[in-house]
Structure formats: C-alpha cells, structure tokens
C-alpha cells in the first residue's frame, strides 16, 4: 500500500524559511517522480513542483521559482521542499503526491494527507 | 500557461441520476506522438486529499467504480457519473499534465438534490 506522510508544516513569519518532508513507503521510491501540490480555500489546487525519480530533473511553478527547492533522498525514501522568502500567499495545505511515472508528463496518483503552512506575522 | 475551466461550479443531482462535469483547456492537450490526452480527474471529499479517478482522459484508476467515466479529446473533456450515489458527494477537479505548470480546474461541487 502506498503511503505518503508529510511533516514540517508550521506557522512562520513572512520572509522566513521552512522545510517540508514527505516519507514514502509501499512502492519503489526511486522509480517515480514526486510532486508538491498546495491548496488554499481561495485559489484551489496549485501545482508547486515536480522532481524526477533520480532527482536529476526539477520543475517549478513560476510563483515559487527561485524561492522553493525540491529534492529527494532515495536512500531514505523521502521527498523534501525547502521554502524560503515565504510570503502570505504561500499559506496553504501542502500535499506530497507520487507521480504515475518516472519523470515529466505523468499525473499525481497517490497523495498524502497534507501539512499546513501558515505565513503570518 | 494552460488554463483549465470547469463547468458548472456546482451541481445538484438526484440519487441514481446522471451527473456530468465539463472541463475545457485553453490549449490542446492531446500529444500527437502517442495519441494520449494528458488530462486527469480527481475527487476530493472534505478533510481528505484529492483521489485520482481518471487519467489519460478516459482510463479509470484501479478500484474506481465503473459508474465513473471520462471522455473527450483535445480541449474538451467530460466526467460522467452514471448513477449518483450518496458517497459521490465531493468536489471534482480536472488537471492537465501536458506541460508544466500542471494546472487544475477551479473545481465543481457535487451535491445531492
């Protein structure tokens, strides 16, 4: 059974930093791309970033490019999202989602329960 | 960016009746080299993450009841629930994965009439 467990969400001040983690199990982690998707009541679902199975290719939404960094440790079956220069509009539930394939052009098929990031002073 | 527009925003259907949700992409998301439409449908119930129902526009994910079906190609797509059950009350989203950013539709809230 695929399981994805996010952690690291917190209340942080604007301009601050935070690192999210996603522990994966139930599948061969290195064989699949992984994604971060966030959700806010006002803006709905927003794709944030994708990383290929090897970690060699990464993709970002323009809204986070240059501020967020996606990475993975295939030896630990863990996905990360390093967030810096956080803004109020980054407040959201952040979901970790497994890709249906190794790299680009595949859909998120399994999602974690999410972790809440609140950016506020 | 490809914009995904769903209609309607909300929908109320009687139990056992058909529910139809539409999704339109601002650009073609049919990849000619493999003849696949890069379109997925998700179901989200309150307090839960989205659940994949349909991918490649019409392929049902394993374990999804066959009352759920997807159709369409190019820029126009449809999710159909053939006979609405109480447990189908949820918000439904379409998403393209043709090119980044993988944008979602705004969601359609499905309720029981």
GROMACS .gro file of N, CA and C in nm, chain A residues 22-89:
model
  204
   22UNK      N    1   0.846   1.449   0.321
   22UNK     CA    2   0.743   1.352   0.287
   22UNK      C    3   0.808   1.214   0.288
   23UNK      N    4   0.769   1.132   0.384
   23UNK     CA    5   0.822   0.997   0.394
   23UNK      C    6   0.732   0.903   0.314
   24UNK      N    7   0.793   0.829   0.221
   24UNK     CA    8   0.717   0.743   0.131
   24UNK      C    9   0.742   0.596   0.161
   25UNK      N   10   0.640   0.516   0.140
   25UNK     CA   11   0.654   0.371   0.155
   25UNK      C   12   0.552   0.301   0.068
   26UNK      N   13   0.576   0.172   0.045
   26UNK     CA   14   0.479   0.092  -0.031
   26UNK      C   15   0.504   0.088  -0.180
   27UNK      N   16   0.612   0.151  -0.227
   27UNK     CA   17   0.646   0.147  -0.369
   27UNK      C   18   0.796   0.172  -0.384
   28UNK      N   19   0.849   0.146  -0.501
   28UNK     CA   20   0.991   0.170  -0.527
   28UNK      C   21   1.012   0.318  -0.553
   29UNK      N   22   1.051   0.387  -0.448
   29UNK     CA   23   1.052   0.534  -0.447
   29UNK      C   24   1.132   0.592  -0.563
   30UNK      N   25   1.248   0.538  -0.591
   30UNK     CA   26   1.337   0.596  -0.692
   30UNK      C   27   1.285   0.579  -0.834
   31UNK      N   28   1.181   0.500  -0.852
   31UNK     CA   29   1.128   0.474  -0.985
   31UNK      C   30   1.019   0.573  -1.027
   32UNK      N   31   0.984   0.663  -0.939
   32UNK     CA   32   0.872   0.752  -0.968
   32UNK      C   33   0.907   0.899  -0.940
   33UNK      N   34   0.854   0.983  -1.027
   33UNK     CA   35   0.859   1.126  -0.999
   33UNK      C   36   0.774   1.155  -0.876
   34UNK      N   37   0.806   1.265  -0.813
   34UNK     CA   38   0.729   1.309  -0.696
   34UNK      C   39   0.693   1.456  -0.713
   35UNK      N   40   0.582   1.493  -0.651
   35UNK     CA   41   0.528   1.626  -0.668
   35UNK      C   42   0.492   1.690  -0.534
   36UNK      N   43   0.493   1.822  -0.535
   36UNK     CA   44   0.429   1.900  -0.428
   36UNK      C   45   0.315   1.979  -0.492
   37UNK      N   46   0.199   1.972  -0.428
   37UNK     CA   47   0.081   2.046  -0.472
   37UNK      C   48   0.024   2.114  -0.348
   38UNK      N   49  -0.019   2.238  -0.360
   38UNK     CA   50  -0.075   2.307  -0.245
   38UNK      C   51  -0.219   2.345  -0.270
   39UNK      N   52  -0.290   2.369  -0.160
   39UNK     CA   53  -0.433   2.401  -0.169
   39UNK      C   54  -0.469   2.511  -0.071
   40UNK      N   55  -0.535   2.612  -0.121
   40UNK     CA   56  -0.589   2.719  -0.039
   40UNK      C   57  -0.737   2.731  -0.067
   41UNK      N   58  -0.813   2.780   0.032
   41UNK     CA   59  -0.957   2.795   0.009
   41UNK      C   60  -0.987   2.889  -0.107
   42UNK      N   61  -0.905   2.992  -0.121
   42UNK     CA   62  -0.934   3.091  -0.223
   42UNK      C   63  -0.889   3.056  -0.362
   43UNK      N   64  -0.773   2.986  -0.373
   43UNK     CA   65  -0.714   2.961  -0.504
   43UNK      C   66  -0.722   2.815  -0.546
   44UNK      N   67  -0.780   2.731  -0.464
   44UNK     CA   68  -0.795   2.592  -0.504
   44UNK      C   69  -0.663   2.518  -0.503
   45UNK      N   70  -0.651   2.421  -0.596
   45UNK     CA   71  -0.532   2.338  -0.604
   45UNK      C   72  -0.429   2.404  -0.697
   46UNK      N   73  -0.305   2.407  -0.653
   46UNK     CA   74  -0.197   2.466  -0.732
   46UNK      C   75  -0.078   2.373  -0.732
   47UNK      N   76  -0.037   2.327  -0.849
   47UNK     CA   77   0.085   2.250  -0.862
   47UNK      C   78   0.203   2.339  -0.827
   48UNK      N   79   0.295   2.286  -0.745
   48UNK     CA   80   0.410   2.364  -0.699
   48UNK      C   81   0.540   2.319  -0.766
   49UNK      N   82   0.565   2.188  -0.764
   49UNK     CA   83   0.694   2.141  -0.813
   49UNK      C   84   0.691   1.991  -0.839
   50UNK      N   85   0.778   1.947  -0.928
   50UNK     CA   86   0.795   1.805  -0.959
   50UNK      C   87   0.943   1.772  -0.968
   51UNK      N   88   0.979   1.654  -0.924
   51UNK     CA   89   1.117   1.606  -0.935
   51UNK      C   90   1.115   1.466  -0.994
   52UNK      N   91   1.209   1.439  -1.083
   52UNK     CA   92   1.215   1.307  -1.146
   52UNK      C   93   1.263   1.202  -1.047
   53UNK      N   94   1.253   1.076  -1.087
   53UNK     CA   95   1.289   0.967  -0.999
   53UNK      C   96   1.433   0.972  -0.949
   54UNK      N   97   1.523   1.013  -1.035
   54UNK     CA   98   1.664   1.022  -0.997
   54UNK      C   99   1.696   1.150  -0.923
   55UNK      N  100   1.608   1.247  -0.934
   55UNK     CA  101   1.634   1.379  -0.877
   55UNK      C  102   1.707   1.471  -0.974
   56UNK      N  103   1.738   1.422  -1.092
   56UNK     CA  104   1.816   1.499  -1.186
   56UNK      C  105   1.740   1.608  -1.259
   57UNK      N  106   1.608   1.599  -1.259
   57UNK     CA  107   1.525   1.699  -1.326
   57UNK      C  108   1.422   1.754  -1.229
   58UNK      N  109   1.412   1.886  -1.227
   58UNK     CA  110   1.316   1.950  -1.138
   58UNK      C  111   1.238   2.056  -1.216
   59UNK      N  112   1.117   2.080  -1.171
   59UNK     CA  113   1.027   2.173  -1.237
   59UNK      C  114   0.952   2.251  -1.129
   60UNK      N  115   0.928   2.380  -1.156
   60UNK     CA  116   0.866   2.467  -1.055
   60UNK      C  117   0.759   2.556  -1.117
   61UNK      N  118   0.659   2.587  -1.037
   61UNK     CA  119   0.565   2.692  -1.073
   61UNK      C  120   0.636   2.826  -1.067
   62UNK      N  121   0.596   2.918  -1.154
   62UNK     CA  122   0.660   3.050  -1.154
   62UNK      C  123   0.646   3.120  -1.019
   63UNK      N  124   0.535   3.091  -0.949
   63UNK     CA  125   0.507   3.159  -0.822
   63UNK      C  126   0.608   3.122  -0.712
   64UNK      N  127   0.682   3.012  -0.731
   64UNK     CA  128   0.776   2.969  -0.626
   64UNK      C  129   0.920   2.959  -0.678
   65UNK      N  130   0.938   2.975  -0.808
   65UNK     CA  131   1.071   2.960  -0.868
   65UNK      C  132   1.168   3.058  -0.805
   66UNK      N  133   1.284   3.007  -0.766
   66UNK     CA  134   1.384   3.091  -0.704
   66UNK      C  135   1.370   3.101  -0.552
   67UNK      N  136   1.257   3.057  -0.501
   67UNK     CA  137   1.234   3.061  -0.355
   67UNK      C  138   1.223   2.922  -0.295
   68UNK      N  139   1.168   2.828  -0.370
   68UNK     CA  140   1.149   2.691  -0.322
   68UNK      C  141   1.246   2.598  -0.395
   69UNK      N  142   1.289   2.493  -0.324
   69UNK     CA  143   1.375   2.392  -0.385
   69UNK      C  144   1.323   2.254  -0.349
   70UNK      N  145   1.294   2.175  -0.451
   70UNK     CA  146   1.250   2.037  -0.430
   70UNK      C  147   1.373   1.946  -0.437
   71UNK      N  148   1.374   1.845  -0.353
   71UNK     CA  149   1.484   1.749  -0.356
   71UNK      C  150   1.432   1.616  -0.301
   72UNK      N  151   1.513   1.514  -0.317
   72UNK     CA  152   1.474   1.382  -0.267
   72UNK      C  153   1.599   1.306  -0.224
   73UNK      N  154   1.581   1.217  -0.127
   73UNK     CA  155   1.686   1.126  -0.084
   73UNK      C  156   1.633   0.985  -0.106
   74UNK      N  157   1.675   0.924  -0.216
   74UNK     CA  158   1.621   0.792  -0.250
   74UNK      C  159   1.668   0.684  -0.153
   75UNK      N  160   1.775   0.708  -0.081
   75UNK     CA  161   1.820   0.610   0.018
   75UNK      C  162   1.731   0.612   0.142
   76UNK      N  163   1.661   0.724   0.161
   76UNK     CA  164   1.571   0.737   0.277
   76UNK      C  165   1.423   0.740   0.236
   77UNK      N  166   1.396   0.722   0.107
   77UNK     CA  167   1.258   0.726   0.057
   77UNK      C  168   1.186   0.852   0.104
   78UNK      N  169   1.254   0.964   0.092
   78UNK     CA  170   1.199   1.090   0.145
   78UNK      C  171   1.211   1.201   0.042
   79UNK      N  172   1.102   1.277   0.033
   79UNK     CA  173   1.093   1.394  -0.054
   79UNK      C  174   1.098   1.518   0.034
   80UNK      N  175   1.158   1.625  -0.018
   80UNK     CA  176   1.169   1.749   0.058
   80UNK      C  177   1.121   1.869  -0.025
   81UNK      N  178   1.081   1.972   0.047
   81UNK     CA  179   1.057   2.102  -0.015
   81UNK      C  180   1.114   2.207   0.078
   82UNK      N  181   1.223   2.268   0.035
   82UNK     CA  182   1.284   2.378   0.109
   82UNK      C  183   1.220   2.508   0.061
   83UNK      N  184   1.157   2.578   0.154
   83UNK     CA  185   1.086   2.701   0.120
   83UNK      C  186   1.156   2.819   0.189
   84UNK      N  187   1.185   2.922   0.113
   84UNK     CA  188   1.247   3.041   0.171
   84UNK      C  189   1.176   3.166   0.119
   85UNK      N  190   1.208   3.279   0.178
   85UNK     CA  191   1.142   3.407   0.143
   85UNK      C  192   0.991   3.390   0.136
   86UNK      N  193   0.938   3.327   0.240
   86UNK     CA  194   0.795   3.295   0.240
   86UNK      C  195   0.709   3.421   0.244
   87UNK      N  196   0.596   3.411   0.174
   87UNK     CA  197   0.501   3.522   0.163
   87UNK      C  198   0.365   3.478   0.218
   88UNK      N  199   0.283   3.577   0.247
   88UNK     CA  200   0.148   3.546   0.296
   88UNK      C  201   0.076   3.449   0.201
   89UNK      N  202   0.094   3.471   0.071
   89UNK     CA  203   0.021   3.390  -0.027
   89UNK      C  204   0.072   3.247  -0.037
   0.00000   0.00000   0.00000
